[in-house]
Coordinates of C-alpha atoms and ligand atoms in Angstrom, one line a residue:
X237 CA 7.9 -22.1 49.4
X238 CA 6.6 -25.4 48.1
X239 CA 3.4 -24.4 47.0
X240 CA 4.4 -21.1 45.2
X241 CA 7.0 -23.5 42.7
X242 CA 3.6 -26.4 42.5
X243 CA 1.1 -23.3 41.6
X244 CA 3.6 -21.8 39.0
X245 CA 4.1 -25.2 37.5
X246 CA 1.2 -25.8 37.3
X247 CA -0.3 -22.2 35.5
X248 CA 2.5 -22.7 33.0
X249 CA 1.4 -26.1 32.0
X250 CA -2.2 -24.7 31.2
X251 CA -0.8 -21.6 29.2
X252 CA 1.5 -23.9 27.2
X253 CA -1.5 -26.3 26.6
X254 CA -3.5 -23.4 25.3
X255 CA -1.1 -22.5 23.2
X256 CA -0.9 -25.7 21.6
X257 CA -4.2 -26.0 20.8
X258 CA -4.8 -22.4 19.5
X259 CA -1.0 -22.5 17.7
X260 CA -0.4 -25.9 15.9
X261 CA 2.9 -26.0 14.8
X262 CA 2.8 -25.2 10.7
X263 CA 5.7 -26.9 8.9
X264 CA 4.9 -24.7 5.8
X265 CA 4.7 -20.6 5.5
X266 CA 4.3 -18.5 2.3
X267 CA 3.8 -14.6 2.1
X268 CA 1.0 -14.0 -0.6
X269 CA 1.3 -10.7 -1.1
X270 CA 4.5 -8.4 -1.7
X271 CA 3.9 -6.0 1.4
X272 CA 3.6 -8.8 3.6
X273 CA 0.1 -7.8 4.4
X274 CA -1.0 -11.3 3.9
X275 CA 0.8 -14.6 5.5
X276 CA 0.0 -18.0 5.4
X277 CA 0.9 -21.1 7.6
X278 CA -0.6 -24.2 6.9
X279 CA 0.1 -28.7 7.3
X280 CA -0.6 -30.6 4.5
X281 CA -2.6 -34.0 5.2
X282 CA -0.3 -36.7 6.4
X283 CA -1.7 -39.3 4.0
X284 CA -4.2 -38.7 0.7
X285 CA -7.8 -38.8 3.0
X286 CA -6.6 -36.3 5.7
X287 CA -6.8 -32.5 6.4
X288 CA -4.6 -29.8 5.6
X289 CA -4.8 -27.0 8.0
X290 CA -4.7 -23.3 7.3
X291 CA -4.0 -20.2 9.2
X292 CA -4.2 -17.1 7.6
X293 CA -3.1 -13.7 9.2
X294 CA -3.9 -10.5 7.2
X295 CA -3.2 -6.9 8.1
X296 CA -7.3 -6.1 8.0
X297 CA -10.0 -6.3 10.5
X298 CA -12.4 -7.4 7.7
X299 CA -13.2 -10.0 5.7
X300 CA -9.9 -12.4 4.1
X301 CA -10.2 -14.7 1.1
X302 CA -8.2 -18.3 0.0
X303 CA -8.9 -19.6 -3.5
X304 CA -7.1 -22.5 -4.8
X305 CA -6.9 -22.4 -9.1
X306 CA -4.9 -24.2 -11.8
X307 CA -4.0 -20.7 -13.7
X308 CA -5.0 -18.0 -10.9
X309 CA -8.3 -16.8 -12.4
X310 CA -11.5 -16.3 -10.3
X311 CA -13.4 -18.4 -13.0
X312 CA -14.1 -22.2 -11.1
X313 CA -11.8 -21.4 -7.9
X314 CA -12.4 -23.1 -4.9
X315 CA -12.5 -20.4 -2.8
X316 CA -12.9 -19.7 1.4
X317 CA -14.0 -16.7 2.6
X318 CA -13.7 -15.8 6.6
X319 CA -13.9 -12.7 8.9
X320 CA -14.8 -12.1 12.8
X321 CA -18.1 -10.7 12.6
X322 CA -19.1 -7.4 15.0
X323 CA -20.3 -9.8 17.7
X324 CA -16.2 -11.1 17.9
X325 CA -17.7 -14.8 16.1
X326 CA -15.2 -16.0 13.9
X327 CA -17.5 -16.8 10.3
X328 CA -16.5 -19.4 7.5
X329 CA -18.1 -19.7 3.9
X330 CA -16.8 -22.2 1.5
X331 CA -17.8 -20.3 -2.3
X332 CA -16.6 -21.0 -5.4
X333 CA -15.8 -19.0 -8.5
X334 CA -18.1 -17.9 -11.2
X335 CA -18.5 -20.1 -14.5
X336 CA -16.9 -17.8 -16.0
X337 CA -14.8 -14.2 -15.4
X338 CA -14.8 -12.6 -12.5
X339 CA -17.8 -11.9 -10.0
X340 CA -19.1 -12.2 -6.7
X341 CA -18.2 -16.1 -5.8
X342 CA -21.7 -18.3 -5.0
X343 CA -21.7 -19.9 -1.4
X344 CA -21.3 -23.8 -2.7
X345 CA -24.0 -26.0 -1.9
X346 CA -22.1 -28.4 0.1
X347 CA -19.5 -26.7 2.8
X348 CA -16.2 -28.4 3.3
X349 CA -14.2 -25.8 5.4
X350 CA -14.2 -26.0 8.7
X351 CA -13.3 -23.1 11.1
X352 CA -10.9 -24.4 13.9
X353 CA -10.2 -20.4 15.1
X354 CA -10.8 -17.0 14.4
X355 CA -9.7 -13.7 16.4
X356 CA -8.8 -10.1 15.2
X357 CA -6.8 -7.5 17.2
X358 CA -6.2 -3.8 15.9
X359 CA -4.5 -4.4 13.2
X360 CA -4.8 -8.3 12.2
X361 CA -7.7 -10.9 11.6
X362 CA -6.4 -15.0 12.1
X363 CA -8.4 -17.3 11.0
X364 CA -7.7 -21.4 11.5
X365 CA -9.6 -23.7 9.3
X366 CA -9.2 -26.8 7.9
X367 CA -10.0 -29.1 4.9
X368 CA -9.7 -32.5 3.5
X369 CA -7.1 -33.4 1.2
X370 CA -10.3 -34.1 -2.0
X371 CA -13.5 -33.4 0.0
X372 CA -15.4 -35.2 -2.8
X373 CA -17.1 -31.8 -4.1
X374 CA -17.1 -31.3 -7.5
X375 CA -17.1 -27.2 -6.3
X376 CA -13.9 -27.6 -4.3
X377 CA -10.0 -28.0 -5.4
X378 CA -8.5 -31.4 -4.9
X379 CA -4.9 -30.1 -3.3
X380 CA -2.1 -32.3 -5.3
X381 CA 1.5 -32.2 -5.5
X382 CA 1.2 -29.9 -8.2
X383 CA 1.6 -26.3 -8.2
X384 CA -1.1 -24.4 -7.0
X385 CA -2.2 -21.2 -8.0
X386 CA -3.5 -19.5 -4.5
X387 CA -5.2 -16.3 -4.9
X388 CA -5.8 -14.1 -1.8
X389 CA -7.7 -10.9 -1.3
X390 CA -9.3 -9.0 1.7
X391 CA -11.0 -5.9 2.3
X392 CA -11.9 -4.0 5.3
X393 CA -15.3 -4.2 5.6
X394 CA -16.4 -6.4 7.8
X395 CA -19.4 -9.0 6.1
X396 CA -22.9 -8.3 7.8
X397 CA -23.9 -11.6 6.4
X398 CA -22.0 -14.4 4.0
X399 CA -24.7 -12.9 1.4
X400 CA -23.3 -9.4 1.8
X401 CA -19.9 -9.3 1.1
X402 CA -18.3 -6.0 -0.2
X403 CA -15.8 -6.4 -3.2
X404 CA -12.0 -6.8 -2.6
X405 CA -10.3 -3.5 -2.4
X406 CA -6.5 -5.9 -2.7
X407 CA -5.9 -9.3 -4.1
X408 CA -3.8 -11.5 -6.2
X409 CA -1.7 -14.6 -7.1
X410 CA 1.1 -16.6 -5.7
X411 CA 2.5 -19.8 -7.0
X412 CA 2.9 -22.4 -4.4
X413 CA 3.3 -26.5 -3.8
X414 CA 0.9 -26.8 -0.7
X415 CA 2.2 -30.5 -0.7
X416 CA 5.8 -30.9 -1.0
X417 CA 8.2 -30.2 2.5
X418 CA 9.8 -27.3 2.7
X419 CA 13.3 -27.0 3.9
X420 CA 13.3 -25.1 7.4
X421 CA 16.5 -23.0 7.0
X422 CA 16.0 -22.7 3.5
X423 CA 19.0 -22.6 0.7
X424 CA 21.7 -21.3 2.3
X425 CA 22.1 -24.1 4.7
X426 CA 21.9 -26.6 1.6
X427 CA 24.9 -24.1 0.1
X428 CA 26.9 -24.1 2.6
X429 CA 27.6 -27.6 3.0
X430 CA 31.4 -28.6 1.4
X431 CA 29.4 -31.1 -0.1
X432 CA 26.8 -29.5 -2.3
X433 CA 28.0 -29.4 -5.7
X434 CA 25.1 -26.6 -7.8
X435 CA 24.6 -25.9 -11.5
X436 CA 23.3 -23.9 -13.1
X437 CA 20.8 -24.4 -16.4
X438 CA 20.9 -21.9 -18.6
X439 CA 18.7 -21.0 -22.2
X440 CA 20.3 -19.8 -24.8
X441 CA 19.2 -17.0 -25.9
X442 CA 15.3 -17.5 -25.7
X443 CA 13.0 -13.6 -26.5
X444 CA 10.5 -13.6 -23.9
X445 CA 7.4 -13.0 -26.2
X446 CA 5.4 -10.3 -25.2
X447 CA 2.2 -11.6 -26.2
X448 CA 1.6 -14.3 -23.9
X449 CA 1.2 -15.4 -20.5
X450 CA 3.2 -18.6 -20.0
X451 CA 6.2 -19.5 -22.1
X452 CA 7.0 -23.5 -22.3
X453 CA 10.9 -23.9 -23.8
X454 CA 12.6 -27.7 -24.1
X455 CA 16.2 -27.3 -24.5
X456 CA 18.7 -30.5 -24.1
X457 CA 21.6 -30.5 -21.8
X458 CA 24.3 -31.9 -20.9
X459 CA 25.2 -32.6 -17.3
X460 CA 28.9 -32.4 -16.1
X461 CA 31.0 -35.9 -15.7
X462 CA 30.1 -36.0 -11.8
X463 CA 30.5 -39.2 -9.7
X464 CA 26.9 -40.8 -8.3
X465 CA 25.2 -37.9 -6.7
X466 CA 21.5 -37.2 -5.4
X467 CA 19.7 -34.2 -7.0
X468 CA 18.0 -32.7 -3.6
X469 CA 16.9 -29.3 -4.5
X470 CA 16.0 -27.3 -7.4
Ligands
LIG585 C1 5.5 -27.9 18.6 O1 6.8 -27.2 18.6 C2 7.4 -27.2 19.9 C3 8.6 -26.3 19.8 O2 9.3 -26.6 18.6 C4 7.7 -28.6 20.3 O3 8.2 -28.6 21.6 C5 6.3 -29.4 20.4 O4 6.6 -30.7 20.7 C6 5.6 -29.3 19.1 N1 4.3 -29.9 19.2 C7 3.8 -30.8 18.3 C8 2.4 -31.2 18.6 O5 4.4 -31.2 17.4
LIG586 C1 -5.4 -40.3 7.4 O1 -5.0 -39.4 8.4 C2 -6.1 -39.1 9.3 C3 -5.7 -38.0 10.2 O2 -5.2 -36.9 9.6 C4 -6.6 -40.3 10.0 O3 -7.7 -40.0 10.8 C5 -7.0 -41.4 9.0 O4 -7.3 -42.6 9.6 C6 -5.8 -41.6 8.0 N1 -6.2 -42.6 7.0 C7 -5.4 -43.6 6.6 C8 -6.0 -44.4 5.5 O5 -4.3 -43.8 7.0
LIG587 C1 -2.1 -8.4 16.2 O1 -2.0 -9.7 15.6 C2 -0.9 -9.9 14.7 C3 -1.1 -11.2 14.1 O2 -1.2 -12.3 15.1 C4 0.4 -9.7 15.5 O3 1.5 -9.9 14.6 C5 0.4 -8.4 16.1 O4 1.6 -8.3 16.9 C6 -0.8 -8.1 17.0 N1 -0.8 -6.8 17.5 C7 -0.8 -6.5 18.8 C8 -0.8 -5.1 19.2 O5 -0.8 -7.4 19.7

């Protein structure tokens, strides 16, 4: 009886090790596209010089893409293509975009992403890689506490080679902030305490134009008379 409870000990503290290694635990999670096709978890860097680590998990069993831009364009994106090639390899190819426009992204001459784990099933590819905070390269994004423009896309063919990657058949653009925590039960924790007092700014009476992009409006306001309090969400 005493060795069956040892032996199941001590296969459970294997599995749970594995786990760890191949599952680190993300603190931050963002679904890039609206069909929830394509999920990301990653960790920022703990100071300025360390790595922020990725996982990506795509409904597609070919190749997934990561670019990081300041206005979600393909033109001079750091970008990160990955895929599990018909051999069951994980692959990793840090590009970048085009000059200018849109086209197929060059490979860059320096490669900065490194592939911690890959693995597809039926329906899903997961890739795990990781990158420095500012790797230095003048073809890569420095990740800041700005908002990022991430633009994802996939397709599912599966890459012969890194120079022989089909076209995306779905992509597009998600604002995130890769840096900044993000709060684990979201709002409605936040609103639910007695002690959360919310308002709410509003424009007055601003026409969205229907010419452009990106509107920038500066309107003064007055805040309410409240006693001291601590601004801790927006
Ligand atoms: C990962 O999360 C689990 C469950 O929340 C926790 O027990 C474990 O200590 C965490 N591991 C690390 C390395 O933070
Ligand atoms: C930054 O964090 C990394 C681990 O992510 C560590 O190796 C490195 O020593 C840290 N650097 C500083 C300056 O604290
Ligand atoms: C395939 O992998 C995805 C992503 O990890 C997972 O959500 C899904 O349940 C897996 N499917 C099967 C049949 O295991």
């Amino acid at each position: 009886m005493l060795a069956v409870v040892s032996v199941l000990l001590a296969l459970f503290a294997v599995s749970s090790a594995q786990q760890q290694l191949q599952q680190p635990n993300f603190t931050h999670h963002a679904v890039l596209d609206p069909n929830g096709k394509f999920r990301l978890n990653w960790s920022p860097a703990t100071n300025g010089s360390g790595y922020f680590t990725f996982e990506c998990v795509v409904a597609t069993r070919g190749w997934i893409g990561l670019g990081f831009s300041t206005n979600g364009a393909m033109a001079a994106a750091d970008m990160v293509i990955a895929w599990v090639d018909a051999s069951g390899r994980p692959q990793i190819s840090d590009r970048h975009g085009p000059a200018q426009g849109n086209g197929f992204p060059p490979a860059d001459s320096k490669q900065d992403y490194e592939l911690v784990s890959g693995r597809k099933n039926n329906t899903h590819t997961v890739i795990t890689f990781r990158r420095k905070q500012d790797t230095c390269d003048p073809q890569d994004w420095k990740i800041t506490s700005d908002t990022t423009r991430l633009i994802w896309a996939y397709n599912d063919q599966v890459p012969a080679s890194a120079n022989d990657i089909a076209k995306h058949t779905e992509r597009g653009v998600k604002s995130v902030q890769l840096v900044n925590p993000q709060t684990k039960d979201g709002m409605a924790t936040i609103l639910a305490d007695p002690s959360t007092v919310t308002f709410d700014f509003r424009l007055t009476s601003v026409t969205l134009p229907t010419d452009k992009r990106t509107l920038y409006w500066c309107e003064i306001m007055e805040l309410p008379k409240w006693n001291k309090h601590h601004i801790i969400a927006v």
